[in-house]
């Protein structure tokens, strides 16, 4: 493999690691402000959140690929905005399907998509990605280039092996969480969450850490998901039924109002007038059946209006 190409891969790995650590630091600070105590965020044991590192690597690679075609701050912002949004949505979807849990939920935020991403974070991703590409990355690469080749390969190998070992260990922890959720007999998310926290509290610190790292996690078994889908369908049916009833009531009210505007004598005069027109049509040598049928229909409607008005006043 070409040494220059290998170096670029090493730079991306170091970039991934550094921004994973910075992302973890940011998460810890935000959760400290929220809960007033230290929380080791992320699925891995070490002080890093790979989703941040993955986002920065993705943006860096895409900007480099498009640099020969389009290179501007607007392009970088768009790549960061869209790319990180897709990444966050995909990770949320995968983790929910894999572990039957919603690890973060933006459902209460404005302009969110299925509670997995929302406009506020996307804008921050766009601004942050642009800042990294335009300011931070050039500085980081200048530092990477000063590292001797042998030291670069050694450092990169240590990072890869450390995170790989961390992933394997964390995998077993998450596997236990998944099996606990699947075997739970609880019939709602709150009960499952309490049950899982109790199970994890009786395990080692590695298991308890997951419970502490995501205090707002929402666990959902297939049974609960099915019930939620049924509830959603029933709510939609009730909403549609209510809308139909409101339309019917509105139509009846409008019809009643129209009846109130016309007196019985006016309706009778209109009926007589239509009947006279019908007689004239029937007396003609050439009869237009369509016009005759329309007149008969109008006469029936007028008679029905008259009956409806009598009923309306009778009820009143």
PDB file of C-alpha atoms in Angstrom:
ATOM      1  CA  UNK A   1       0.000   0.000   0.000  1.00  0.00           C
ATOM      2  CA  UNK A   2       1.245   3.485  -0.878  1.00  0.00           C
ATOM      3  CA  UNK A   3       2.780   5.230   2.165  1.00  0.00           C
ATOM      4  CA  UNK A   4       0.938   8.492   1.455  1.00  0.00           C
ATOM      5  CA  UNK A   5      -2.395   6.658   1.263  1.00  0.00           C
ATOM      6  CA  UNK A   6      -1.614   4.773   4.480  1.00  0.00           C
ATOM      7  CA  UNK A   7      -0.744   8.025   6.225  1.00  0.00           C
ATOM      8  CA  UNK A   8      -4.065   9.544   5.152  1.00  0.00           C
ATOM      9  CA  UNK A   9      -5.897   6.593   6.703  1.00  0.00           C
ATOM     10  CA  UNK A  10      -3.892   7.046   9.914  1.00  0.00           C
ATOM     11  CA  UNK A  11      -4.767  10.746   9.950  1.00  0.00           C
ATOM     12  CA  UNK A  12      -8.471   9.900   9.600  1.00  0.00           C
ATOM     13  CA  UNK A  13      -8.240   7.360  12.442  1.00  0.00           C
ATOM     14  CA  UNK A  14      -6.595   9.931  14.699  1.00  0.00           C
ATOM     15  CA  UNK A  15      -9.171  12.505  13.631  1.00  0.00           C
ATOM     16  CA  UNK A  16     -11.925  10.002  14.448  1.00  0.00           C
ATOM     17  CA  UNK A  17     -10.449   9.330  17.893  1.00  0.00           C
ATOM     18  CA  UNK A  18      -9.843  12.982  18.802  1.00  0.00           C
ATOM     19  CA  UNK A  19     -13.339  14.136  17.876  1.00  0.00           C
ATOM     20  CA  UNK A  20     -14.875  11.086  19.542  1.00  0.00           C
ATOM     21  CA  UNK A  21     -13.161  12.212  22.749  1.00  0.00           C
ATOM     22  CA  UNK A  22     -14.226  15.839  22.226  1.00  0.00           C
ATOM     23  CA  UNK A  23     -17.779  14.684  21.577  1.00  0.00           C
ATOM     24  CA  UNK A  24     -17.709  12.681  24.796  1.00  0.00           C
ATOM     25  CA  UNK A  25     -16.446  15.741  26.695  1.00  0.00           C
ATOM     26  CA  UNK A  26     -19.277  17.846  25.304  1.00  0.00           C
ATOM     27  CA  UNK A  27     -21.869  15.182  26.239  1.00  0.00           C
ATOM     28  CA  UNK A  28     -20.479  14.923  29.761  1.00  0.00           C
ATOM     29  CA  UNK A  29     -20.578  18.699  30.257  1.00  0.00           C
ATOM     30  CA  UNK A  30     -24.161  18.971  28.965  1.00  0.00           C
ATOM     31  CA  UNK A  31     -25.345  16.107  31.189  1.00  0.00           C
ATOM     32  CA  UNK A  32     -23.504  17.551  34.175  1.00  0.00           C
ATOM     33  CA  UNK A  33     -25.399  20.811  33.680  1.00  0.00           C
ATOM     34  CA  UNK A  34     -28.667  18.842  33.418  1.00  0.00           C
ATOM     35  CA  UNK A  35     -28.183  16.298  36.239  1.00  0.00           C
ATOM     36  CA  UNK A  36     -25.471  18.016  38.372  1.00  0.00           C
ATOM     37  CA  UNK A  37     -23.208  14.965  38.527  1.00  0.00           C
ATOM     38  CA  UNK A  38     -20.718  13.170  36.300  1.00  0.00           C
ATOM     39  CA  UNK A  39     -22.171  10.736  33.728  1.00  0.00           C
ATOM     40  CA  UNK A  40     -19.932   8.609  31.517  1.00  0.00           C
ATOM     41  CA  UNK A  41     -21.802   8.980  28.252  1.00  0.00           C
ATOM     42  CA  UNK A  42     -21.726   6.629  25.293  1.00  0.00           C
ATOM     43  CA  UNK A  43     -21.948   2.889  24.735  1.00  0.00           C
ATOM     44  CA  UNK A  44     -18.220   2.328  25.078  1.00  0.00           C
ATOM     45  CA  UNK A  45     -16.368   2.262  28.382  1.00  0.00           C
ATOM     46  CA  UNK A  46     -13.653   4.729  27.440  1.00  0.00           C
ATOM     47  CA  UNK A  47     -14.032   8.509  27.195  1.00  0.00           C
ATOM     48  CA  UNK A  48     -15.224   8.685  23.599  1.00  0.00           C
ATOM     49  CA  UNK A  49     -18.457   8.789  21.606  1.00  0.00           C
ATOM     50  CA  UNK A  50     -17.747   7.336  18.153  1.00  0.00           C
ATOM     51  CA  UNK A  51     -20.774   8.964  16.513  1.00  0.00           C
ATOM     52  CA  UNK A  52     -19.012  12.359  16.707  1.00  0.00           C
ATOM     53  CA  UNK A  53     -15.772  11.023  15.295  1.00  0.00           C
ATOM     54  CA  UNK A  54     -17.675   9.223  12.526  1.00  0.00           C
ATOM     55  CA  UNK A  55     -19.473  12.433  11.599  1.00  0.00           C
ATOM     56  CA  UNK A  56     -16.264  14.439  11.329  1.00  0.00           C
ATOM     57  CA  UNK A  57     -14.526  11.736   9.276  1.00  0.00           C
ATOM     58  CA  UNK A  58     -17.537  11.550   6.947  1.00  0.00           C
ATOM     59  CA  UNK A  59     -17.562  15.332   6.449  1.00  0.00           C
ATOM     60  CA  UNK A  60     -13.783  15.430   5.903  1.00  0.00           C
ATOM     61  CA  UNK A  61     -13.860  12.663   3.284  1.00  0.00           C
ATOM     62  CA  UNK A  62     -16.872  14.124   1.442  1.00  0.00           C
ATOM     63  CA  UNK A  63     -15.384  17.635   1.337  1.00  0.00           C
ATOM     64  CA  UNK A  64     -12.121  16.243  -0.041  1.00  0.00           C
ATOM     65  CA  UNK A  65     -13.984  14.238  -2.686  1.00  0.00           C
ATOM     66  CA  UNK A  66     -16.001  17.275  -3.793  1.00  0.00           C
ATOM     67  CA  UNK A  67     -13.114  19.735  -3.531  1.00  0.00           C
ATOM     68  CA  UNK A  68     -12.331  19.380  -7.244  1.00  0.00           C
ATOM     69  CA  UNK A  69     -15.954  20.109  -8.181  1.00  0.00           C
ATOM     70  CA  UNK A  70     -17.291  22.480  -5.553  1.00  0.00           C
ATOM     71  CA  UNK A  71     -15.500  24.046  -2.615  1.00  0.00           C
ATOM     72  CA  UNK A  72     -17.229  26.644  -0.448  1.00  0.00           C
ATOM     73  CA  UNK A  73     -18.419  27.239   3.080  1.00  0.00           C
ATOM     74  CA  UNK A  74     -22.003  26.713   1.904  1.00  0.00           C
ATOM     75  CA  UNK A  75     -21.112  23.286   0.494  1.00  0.00           C
ATOM     76  CA  UNK A  76     -19.327  22.313   3.706  1.00  0.00           C
ATOM     77  CA  UNK A  77     -22.307  23.452   5.777  1.00  0.00           C
ATOM     78  CA  UNK A  78     -24.723  21.474   3.572  1.00  0.00           C
ATOM     79  CA  UNK A  79     -22.608  18.312   3.773  1.00  0.00           C
ATOM     80  CA  UNK A  80     -22.372  18.661   7.563  1.00  0.00           C
ATOM     81  CA  UNK A  81     -26.077  19.424   7.946  1.00  0.00           C
ATOM     82  CA  UNK A  82     -27.322  16.583   5.737  1.00  0.00           C
ATOM     83  CA  UNK A  83     -24.563  14.010   6.366  1.00  0.00           C
ATOM     84  CA  UNK A  84     -24.643  14.226  10.162  1.00  0.00           C
ATOM     85  CA  UNK A  85     -28.438  14.190  10.116  1.00  0.00           C
ATOM     86  CA  UNK A  86     -28.454  10.965   8.092  1.00  0.00           C
ATOM     87  CA  UNK A  87     -25.809   9.461  10.365  1.00  0.00           C
ATOM     88  CA  UNK A  88     -27.675  10.331  13.579  1.00  0.00           C
ATOM     89  CA  UNK A  89     -30.964   9.017  12.174  1.00  0.00           C
ATOM     90  CA  UNK A  90     -29.340   5.777  10.960  1.00  0.00           C
ATOM     91  CA  UNK A  91     -27.579   5.155  14.289  1.00  0.00           C
ATOM     92  CA  UNK A  92     -30.790   5.826  16.237  1.00  0.00           C
ATOM     93  CA  UNK A  93     -32.751   3.451  13.992  1.00  0.00           C
ATOM     94  CA  UNK A  94     -30.098   0.727  14.184  1.00  0.00           C
ATOM     95  CA  UNK A  95     -29.742   0.919  17.968  1.00  0.00           C
ATOM     96  CA  UNK A  96     -33.510   0.817  18.472  1.00  0.00           C
ATOM     97  CA  UNK A  97     -33.889  -2.236  16.242  1.00  0.00           C
ATOM     98  CA  UNK A  98     -30.818  -3.894  17.742  1.00  0.00           C
ATOM     99  CA  UNK A  99     -31.488  -3.281  21.450  1.00  0.00           C
ATOM    100  CA  UNK A 100     -35.240  -2.494  21.550  1.00  0.00           C
ATOM    101  CA  UNK A 101     -34.558   0.913  23.051  1.00  0.00           C
ATOM    102  CA  UNK A 102     -34.808   4.559  22.020  1.00  0.00           C
ATOM    103  CA  UNK A 103     -31.550   5.995  23.406  1.00  0.00           C
ATOM    104  CA  UNK A 104     -32.426   9.585  22.558  1.00  0.00           C
ATOM    105  CA  UNK A 105     -35.754  11.083  21.624  1.00  0.00           C
ATOM    106  CA  UNK A 106     -36.482  14.524  20.135  1.00  0.00           C
ATOM    107  CA  UNK A 107     -40.241  13.985  19.815  1.00  0.00           C
ATOM    108  CA  UNK A 108     -40.955  17.040  21.958  1.00  0.00           C
ATOM    109  CA  UNK A 109     -38.648  19.255  19.892  1.00  0.00           C
ATOM    110  CA  UNK A 110     -39.938  21.374  16.982  1.00  0.00           C
ATOM    111  CA  UNK A 111     -39.292  20.178  13.415  1.00  0.00           C
ATOM    112  CA  UNK A 112     -38.127  16.683  14.348  1.00  0.00           C
ATOM    113  CA  UNK A 113     -38.168  13.552  12.177  1.00  0.00           C
ATOM    114  CA  UNK A 114     -39.607  10.540  14.018  1.00  0.00           C
ATOM    115  CA  UNK A 115     -37.943  11.818  17.204  1.00  0.00           C
ATOM    116  CA  UNK A 116     -34.521  10.710  15.915  1.00  0.00           C
ATOM    117  CA  UNK A 117     -33.215  14.042  14.624  1.00  0.00           C
ATOM    118  CA  UNK A 118     -34.357  17.653  14.890  1.00  0.00           C
ATOM    119  CA  UNK A 119     -33.572  20.953  13.234  1.00  0.00           C
ATOM    120  CA  UNK A 120     -31.683  22.426  16.214  1.00  0.00           C
ATOM    121  CA  UNK A 121     -29.057  19.682  16.218  1.00  0.00           C
ATOM    122  CA  UNK A 122     -28.803  19.709  12.429  1.00  0.00           C
ATOM    123  CA  UNK A 123     -27.990  23.416  12.431  1.00  0.00           C
ATOM    124  CA  UNK A 124     -25.342  22.861  15.115  1.00  0.00           C
ATOM    125  CA  UNK A 125     -23.909  19.992  13.051  1.00  0.00           C
ATOM    126  CA  UNK A 126     -23.753  22.277  10.028  1.00  0.00           C
ATOM    127  CA  UNK A 127     -22.007  25.084  11.920  1.00  0.00           C
ATOM    128  CA  UNK A 128     -19.707  22.708  13.816  1.00  0.00           C
ATOM    129  CA  UNK A 129     -18.741  20.769  10.690  1.00  0.00           C
ATOM    130  CA  UNK A 130     -17.939  23.990   8.829  1.00  0.00           C
ATOM    131  CA  UNK A 131     -15.783  25.212  11.737  1.00  0.00           C
ATOM    132  CA  UNK A 132     -13.913  21.895  11.854  1.00  0.00           C
ATOM    133  CA  UNK A 133     -13.203  21.790   8.111  1.00  0.00           C
ATOM    134  CA  UNK A 134     -12.267  25.438   7.748  1.00  0.00           C
ATOM    135  CA  UNK A 135     -10.340  26.037  11.003  1.00  0.00           C
ATOM    136  CA  UNK A 136      -9.636  22.968  13.133  1.00  0.00           C
ATOM    137  CA  UNK A 137      -8.750  20.328  10.527  1.00  0.00           C
ATOM    138  CA  UNK A 138      -5.904  22.330   8.935  1.00  0.00           C
ATOM    139  CA  UNK A 139      -4.377  22.792  12.394  1.00  0.00           C
ATOM    140  CA  UNK A 140      -4.834  19.096  13.265  1.00  0.00           C
ATOM    141  CA  UNK A 141      -3.296  17.918  10.010  1.00  0.00           C
ATOM    142  CA  UNK A 142      -0.311  20.186  10.522  1.00  0.00           C
ATOM    143  CA  UNK A 143       0.253  18.442  13.889  1.00  0.00           C
ATOM    144  CA  UNK A 144      -0.224  14.961  12.394  1.00  0.00           C
ATOM    145  CA  UNK A 145       2.367  15.663   9.730  1.00  0.00           C
ATOM    146  CA  UNK A 146       4.968  16.377  12.411  1.00  0.00           C
ATOM    147  CA  UNK A 147       4.595  12.898  13.892  1.00  0.00           C
ATOM    148  CA  UNK A 148       7.373  10.539  12.714  1.00  0.00           C
ATOM    149  CA  UNK A 149       6.094   7.783  10.450  1.00  0.00           C
ATOM    150  CA  UNK A 150       6.888   4.925  12.839  1.00  0.00           C
ATOM    151  CA  UNK A 151       5.315   6.767  15.786  1.00  0.00           C
ATOM    152  CA  UNK A 152       2.251   7.557  13.646  1.00  0.00           C
ATOM    153  CA  UNK A 153       1.678   3.876  12.848  1.00  0.00           C
ATOM    154  CA  UNK A 154       2.271   2.884  16.477  1.00  0.00           C
ATOM    155  CA  UNK A 155      -0.107   5.523  17.822  1.00  0.00           C
ATOM    156  CA  UNK A 156      -2.786   4.604  15.291  1.00  0.00           C
ATOM    157  CA  UNK A 157      -2.455   0.902  16.126  1.00  0.00           C
ATOM    158  CA  UNK A 158      -2.855   1.623  19.847  1.00  0.00           C
ATOM    159  CA  UNK A 159      -6.012   3.667  19.163  1.00  0.00           C
ATOM    160  CA  UNK A 160      -7.542   0.943  16.961  1.00  0.00           C
ATOM    161  CA  UNK A 161      -6.724  -1.907  19.366  1.00  0.00           C
ATOM    162  CA  UNK A 162      -7.941   0.043  22.412  1.00  0.00           C
ATOM    163  CA  UNK A 163     -11.269   0.956  20.854  1.00  0.00           C
ATOM    164  CA  UNK A 164     -11.695  -2.533  19.390  1.00  0.00           C
ATOM    165  CA  UNK A 165     -11.166  -4.126  22.821  1.00  0.00           C
ATOM    166  CA  UNK A 166     -13.577  -1.597  24.305  1.00  0.00           C
ATOM    167  CA  UNK A 167     -16.174  -2.437  21.655  1.00  0.00           C
ATOM    168  CA  UNK A 168     -15.915  -6.191  22.301  1.00  0.00           C
ATOM    169  CA  UNK A 169     -16.341  -5.682  26.065  1.00  0.00           C
ATOM    170  CA  UNK A 170     -19.234  -3.254  25.605  1.00  0.00           C
ATOM    171  CA  UNK A 171     -20.859  -5.655  23.130  1.00  0.00           C
ATOM    172  CA  UNK A 172     -21.375  -8.260  25.861  1.00  0.00           C
ATOM    173  CA  UNK A 173     -22.840  -5.620  28.161  1.00  0.00           C
ATOM    174  CA  UNK A 174     -25.304  -4.487  25.499  1.00  0.00           C
ATOM    175  CA  UNK A 175     -26.118  -8.095  24.642  1.00  0.00           C
ATOM    176  CA  UNK A 176     -27.229  -8.590  28.253  1.00  0.00           C
ATOM    177  CA  UNK A 177     -29.376  -5.438  28.047  1.00  0.00           C
ATOM    178  CA  UNK A 178     -30.971  -6.676  24.826  1.00  0.00           C
ATOM    179  CA  UNK A 179     -31.780 -10.134  26.221  1.00  0.00           C
ATOM    180  CA  UNK A 180     -33.180  -8.546  29.410  1.00  0.00           C
ATOM    181  CA  UNK A 181     -35.522  -6.347  27.382  1.00  0.00           C
ATOM    182  CA  UNK A 182     -36.633  -9.251  25.179  1.00  0.00           C
ATOM    183  CA  UNK A 183     -37.371 -11.457  28.206  1.00  0.00           C
ATOM    184  CA  UNK A 184     -39.211  -8.749  30.123  1.00  0.00           C
ATOM    185  CA  UNK A 185     -42.884  -9.429  30.879  1.00  0.00           C
ATOM    186  CA  UNK A 186     -43.622  -5.760  31.594  1.00  0.00           C
ATOM    187  CA  UNK A 187     -46.346  -4.232  29.452  1.00  0.00           C
ATOM    188  CA  UNK A 188     -45.143  -0.615  29.318  1.00  0.00           C
ATOM    189  CA  UNK A 189     -41.891   1.249  28.767  1.00  0.00           C
ATOM    190  CA  UNK A 190     -41.715   2.714  32.274  1.00  0.00           C
ATOM    191  CA  UNK A 191     -41.954  -0.719  33.915  1.00  0.00           C
ATOM    192  CA  UNK A 192     -39.329  -2.150  31.567  1.00  0.00           C
ATOM    193  CA  UNK A 193     -36.967   0.735  32.330  1.00  0.00           C
ATOM    194  CA  UNK A 194     -37.297   0.161  36.081  1.00  0.00           C
ATOM    195  CA  UNK A 195     -36.794  -3.572  35.613  1.00  0.00           C
ATOM    196  CA  UNK A 196     -33.666  -3.109  33.471  1.00  0.00           C
ATOM    197  CA  UNK A 197     -32.179  -0.565  35.888  1.00  0.00           C
ATOM    198  CA  UNK A 198     -32.734  -2.988  38.776  1.00  0.00           C
ATOM    199  CA  UNK A 199     -31.067  -5.820  36.856  1.00  0.00           C
ATOM    200  CA  UNK A 200     -28.096  -3.652  35.908  1.00  0.00           C
ATOM    201  CA  UNK A 201     -27.705  -2.326  39.447  1.00  0.00           C
ATOM    202  CA  UNK A 202     -27.019  -5.870  40.648  1.00  0.00           C
ATOM    203  CA  UNK A 203     -24.257  -6.357  38.082  1.00  0.00           C
ATOM    204  CA  UNK A 204     -20.723  -4.973  37.874  1.00  0.00           C
ATOM    205  CA  UNK A 205     -19.864  -1.323  37.327  1.00  0.00           C
ATOM    206  CA  UNK A 206     -19.632  -1.909  33.551  1.00  0.00           C
ATOM    207  CA  UNK A 207     -23.318  -2.815  33.459  1.00  0.00           C
ATOM    208  CA  UNK A 208     -24.416  -0.075  35.828  1.00  0.00           C
ATOM    209  CA  UNK A 209     -22.615   2.461  33.647  1.00  0.00           C
ATOM    210  CA  UNK A 210     -25.044   1.903  30.754  1.00  0.00           C
ATOM    211  CA  UNK A 211     -27.990   2.627  33.018  1.00  0.00           C
ATOM    212  CA  UNK A 212     -26.326   5.821  34.268  1.00  0.00           C
ATOM    213  CA  UNK A 213     -25.166   6.903  30.807  1.00  0.00           C
ATOM    214  CA  UNK A 214     -28.713   7.007  29.405  1.00  0.00           C
ATOM    215  CA  UNK A 215     -31.119   7.888  32.224  1.00  0.00           C
ATOM    216  CA  UNK A 216     -33.859   8.849  29.741  1.00  0.00           C
ATOM    217  CA  UNK A 217     -33.675   5.692  27.616  1.00  0.00           C
ATOM    218  CA  UNK A 218     -37.036   4.321  26.427  1.00  0.00           C
ATOM    219  CA  UNK A 219     -37.220   0.507  26.220  1.00  0.00           C
ATOM    220  CA  UNK A 220     -39.778  -1.068  23.929  1.00  0.00           C
ATOM    221  CA  UNK A 221     -40.383  -4.765  23.295  1.00  0.00           C
ATOM    222  CA  UNK A 222     -41.990  -6.019  20.092  1.00  0.00           C
ATOM    223  CA  UNK A 223     -45.199  -6.578  22.047  1.00  0.00           C
ATOM    224  CA  UNK A 224     -45.269  -2.953  23.223  1.00  0.00           C
ATOM    225  CA  UNK A 225     -44.433  -1.690  19.739  1.00  0.00           C
ATOM    226  CA  UNK A 226     -47.327  -3.708  18.345  1.00  0.00           C
ATOM    227  CA  UNK A 227     -49.683  -2.308  20.964  1.00  0.00           C
ATOM    228  CA  UNK A 228     -48.495   1.234  20.268  1.00  0.00           C
ATOM    229  CA  UNK A 229     -49.168   0.716  16.558  1.00  0.00           C
ATOM    230  CA  UNK A 230     -52.670  -0.499  17.388  1.00  0.00           C
ATOM    231  CA  UNK A 231     -53.252   2.510  19.645  1.00  0.00           C
ATOM    232  CA  UNK A 232     -52.028   4.831  16.903  1.00  0.00           C
ATOM    233  CA  UNK A 233     -54.353   3.205  14.357  1.00  0.00           C
ATOM    234  CA  UNK A 234     -57.291   3.465  16.777  1.00  0.00           C
ATOM    235  CA  UNK A 235     -56.521   7.144  17.454  1.00  0.00           C
ATOM    236  CA  UNK A 236     -56.365   7.845  13.725  1.00  0.00           C
ATOM    237  CA  UNK A 237     -59.705   6.051  13.262  1.00  0.00           C
ATOM    238  CA  UNK A 238     -61.311   8.090  16.064  1.00  0.00           C
ATOM    239  CA  UNK A 239     -59.886  11.331  14.641  1.00  0.00           C
ATOM    240  CA  UNK A 240     -61.249  10.493  11.189  1.00  0.00           C
ATOM    241  CA  UNK A 241     -64.619   9.541  12.640  1.00  0.00           C
ATOM    242  CA  UNK A 242     -64.730  12.786  14.634  1.00  0.00           C
ATOM    243  CA  UNK A 243     -63.831  14.796  11.536  1.00  0.00           C
ATOM    244  CA  UNK A 244     -66.598  13.053   9.552  1.00  0.00           C
ATOM    245  CA  UNK A 245     -69.118  13.748  12.332  1.00  0.00           C
ATOM    246  CA  UNK A 246     -68.107  17.396  12.455  1.00  0.00           C
ATOM    247  CA  UNK A 247     -68.537  17.667   8.678  1.00  0.00           C
ATOM    248  CA  UNK A 248     -71.961  16.035   8.919  1.00  0.00           C
ATOM    249  CA  UNK A 249     -73.032  18.366  11.749  1.00  0.00           C
ATOM    250  CA  UNK A 250     -71.753  21.352   9.788  1.00  0.00           C
ATOM    251  CA  UNK A 251     -73.691  20.271   6.699  1.00  0.00           C
ATOM    252  CA  UNK A 252     -76.866  19.712   8.732  1.00  0.00           C
ATOM    253  CA  UNK A 253     -76.476  23.113  10.393  1.00  0.00           C
ATOM    254  CA  UNK A 254     -75.958  24.788   7.010  1.00  0.00           C
ATOM    255  CA  UNK A 255     -78.970  22.976   5.588  1.00  0.00           C
ATOM    256  CA  UNK A 256     -81.084  23.972   8.582  1.00  0.00           C
ATOM    257  CA  UNK A 257     -79.972  27.590   8.215  1.00  0.00           C
ATOM    258  CA  UNK A 258     -80.945  27.568   4.529  1.00  0.00           C
ATOM    259  CA  UNK A 259     -84.358  26.170   5.453  1.00  0.00           C
ATOM    260  CA  UNK A 260     -84.864  28.931   8.003  1.00  0.00           C
ATOM    261  CA  UNK A 261     -84.254  31.617   5.365  1.00  0.00           C
ATOM    262  CA  UNK A 262     -87.180  30.467   3.168  1.00  0.00           C
ATOM    263  CA  UNK A 263     -90.825  30.515   4.289  1.00  0.00           C
ATOM    264  CA  UNK A 264     -93.215  27.599   3.545  1.00  0.00           C
ATOM    265  CA  UNK A 265     -95.247  29.806   1.198  1.00  0.00           C
ATOM    266  CA  UNK A 266     -92.141  30.616  -0.850  1.00  0.00           C
ATOM    267  CA  UNK A 267     -91.301  26.932  -1.154  1.00  0.00           C
ATOM    268  CA  UNK A 268     -94.911  26.147  -2.192  1.00  0.00           C
ATOM    269  CA  UNK A 269     -94.777  28.885  -4.828  1.00  0.00           C
ATOM    270  CA  UNK A 270     -91.548  27.431  -6.202  1.00  0.00           C
ATOM    271  CA  UNK A 271     -93.128  23.960  -6.317  1.00  0.00           C
ATOM    272  CA  UNK A 272     -96.161  25.289  -8.201  1.00  0.00           C
ATOM    273  CA  UNK A 273     -93.874  27.162 -10.597  1.00  0.00           C
ATOM    274  CA  UNK A 274     -91.840  24.023 -11.311  1.00  0.00           C
ATOM    275  CA  UNK A 275     -94.992  21.991 -11.770  1.00  0.00           C
ATOM    276  CA  UNK A 276     -96.308  24.531 -14.305  1.00  0.00           C
ATOM    277  CA  UNK A 277     -93.014  24.328 -16.192  1.00  0.00           C
ATOM    278  CA  UNK A 278     -93.294  20.542 -16.183  1.00  0.00           C
ATOM    279  CA  UNK A 279     -96.815  20.663 -17.607  1.00  0.00           C
ATOM    280  CA  UNK A 280     -95.648  22.979 -20.393  1.00  0.00           C
ATOM    281  CA  UNK A 281     -92.812  20.622 -21.285  1.00  0.00           C
ATOM    282  CA  UNK A 282     -95.182  17.660 -21.367  1.00  0.00           C
ATOM    283  CA  UNK A 283     -97.562  19.502 -23.689  1.00  0.00           C
ATOM    284  CA  UNK A 284     -94.845  20.033 -26.283  1.00  0.00           C
ATOM    285  CA  UNK A 285     -94.743  17.751 -29.307  1.00  0.00           C
ATOM    286  CA  UNK A 286     -91.023  17.056 -28.819  1.00  0.00           C
ATOM    287  CA  UNK A 287     -90.259  16.143 -25.267  1.00  0.00           C
ATOM    288  CA  UNK A 288     -86.762  16.546 -23.795  1.00  0.00           C
ATOM    289  CA  UNK A 289     -86.630  13.731 -21.285  1.00  0.00           C
ATOM    290  CA  UNK A 290     -83.535  15.140 -19.620  1.00  0.00           C
ATOM    291  CA  UNK A 291     -85.164  18.503 -18.858  1.00  0.00           C
ATOM    292  CA  UNK A 292     -88.311  16.777 -17.620  1.00  0.00           C
ATOM    293  CA  UNK A 293     -86.295  14.585 -15.271  1.00  0.00           C
ATOM    294  CA  UNK A 294     -84.427  17.617 -13.933  1.00  0.00           C
ATOM    295  CA  UNK A 295     -87.706  19.410 -13.240  1.00  0.00           C
ATOM    296  CA  UNK A 296     -89.118  16.374 -11.444  1.00  0.00           C
ATOM    297  CA  UNK A 297     -85.954  16.171  -9.374  1.00  0.00           C
ATOM    298  CA  UNK A 298     -86.223  19.849  -8.425  1.00  0.00           C
ATOM    299  CA  UNK A 299     -89.898  19.402  -7.460  1.00  0.00           C
ATOM    300  CA  UNK A 300     -89.012  16.423  -5.240  1.00  0.00           C
ATOM    301  CA  UNK A 301     -86.235  18.437  -3.583  1.00  0.00           C
ATOM    302  CA  UNK A 302     -88.558  21.388  -2.932  1.00  0.00           C
ATOM    303  CA  UNK A 303     -91.167  19.082  -1.426  1.00  0.00           C
ATOM    304  CA  UNK A 304     -88.492  17.514   0.755  1.00  0.00           C
ATOM    305  CA  UNK A 305     -87.364  20.983   1.876  1.00  0.00           C
ATOM    306  CA  UNK A 306     -90.935  21.750   2.810  1.00  0.00           C
ATOM    307  CA  UNK A 307     -91.246  18.545   4.833  1.00  0.00           C
ATOM    308  CA  UNK A 308     -87.877  19.131   6.499  1.00  0.00           C
ATOM    309  CA  UNK A 309     -88.876  22.654   7.447  1.00  0.00           C
ATOM    310  CA  UNK A 310     -92.138  21.408   9.001  1.00  0.00           C
ATOM    311  CA  UNK A 311     -90.163  18.812  10.976  1.00  0.00           C
ATOM    312  CA  UNK A 312     -87.637  21.443  12.039  1.00  0.00           C
ATOM    313  CA  UNK A 313     -90.347  23.693  13.434  1.00  0.00           C
ATOM    314  CA  UNK A 314     -92.152  20.714  14.976  1.00  0.00           C
ATOM    315  CA  UNK A 315     -88.935  19.790  16.857  1.00  0.00           C
ATOM    316  CA  UNK A 316     -88.444  23.368  17.942  1.00  0.00           C
TER     317      UNK A 316
END
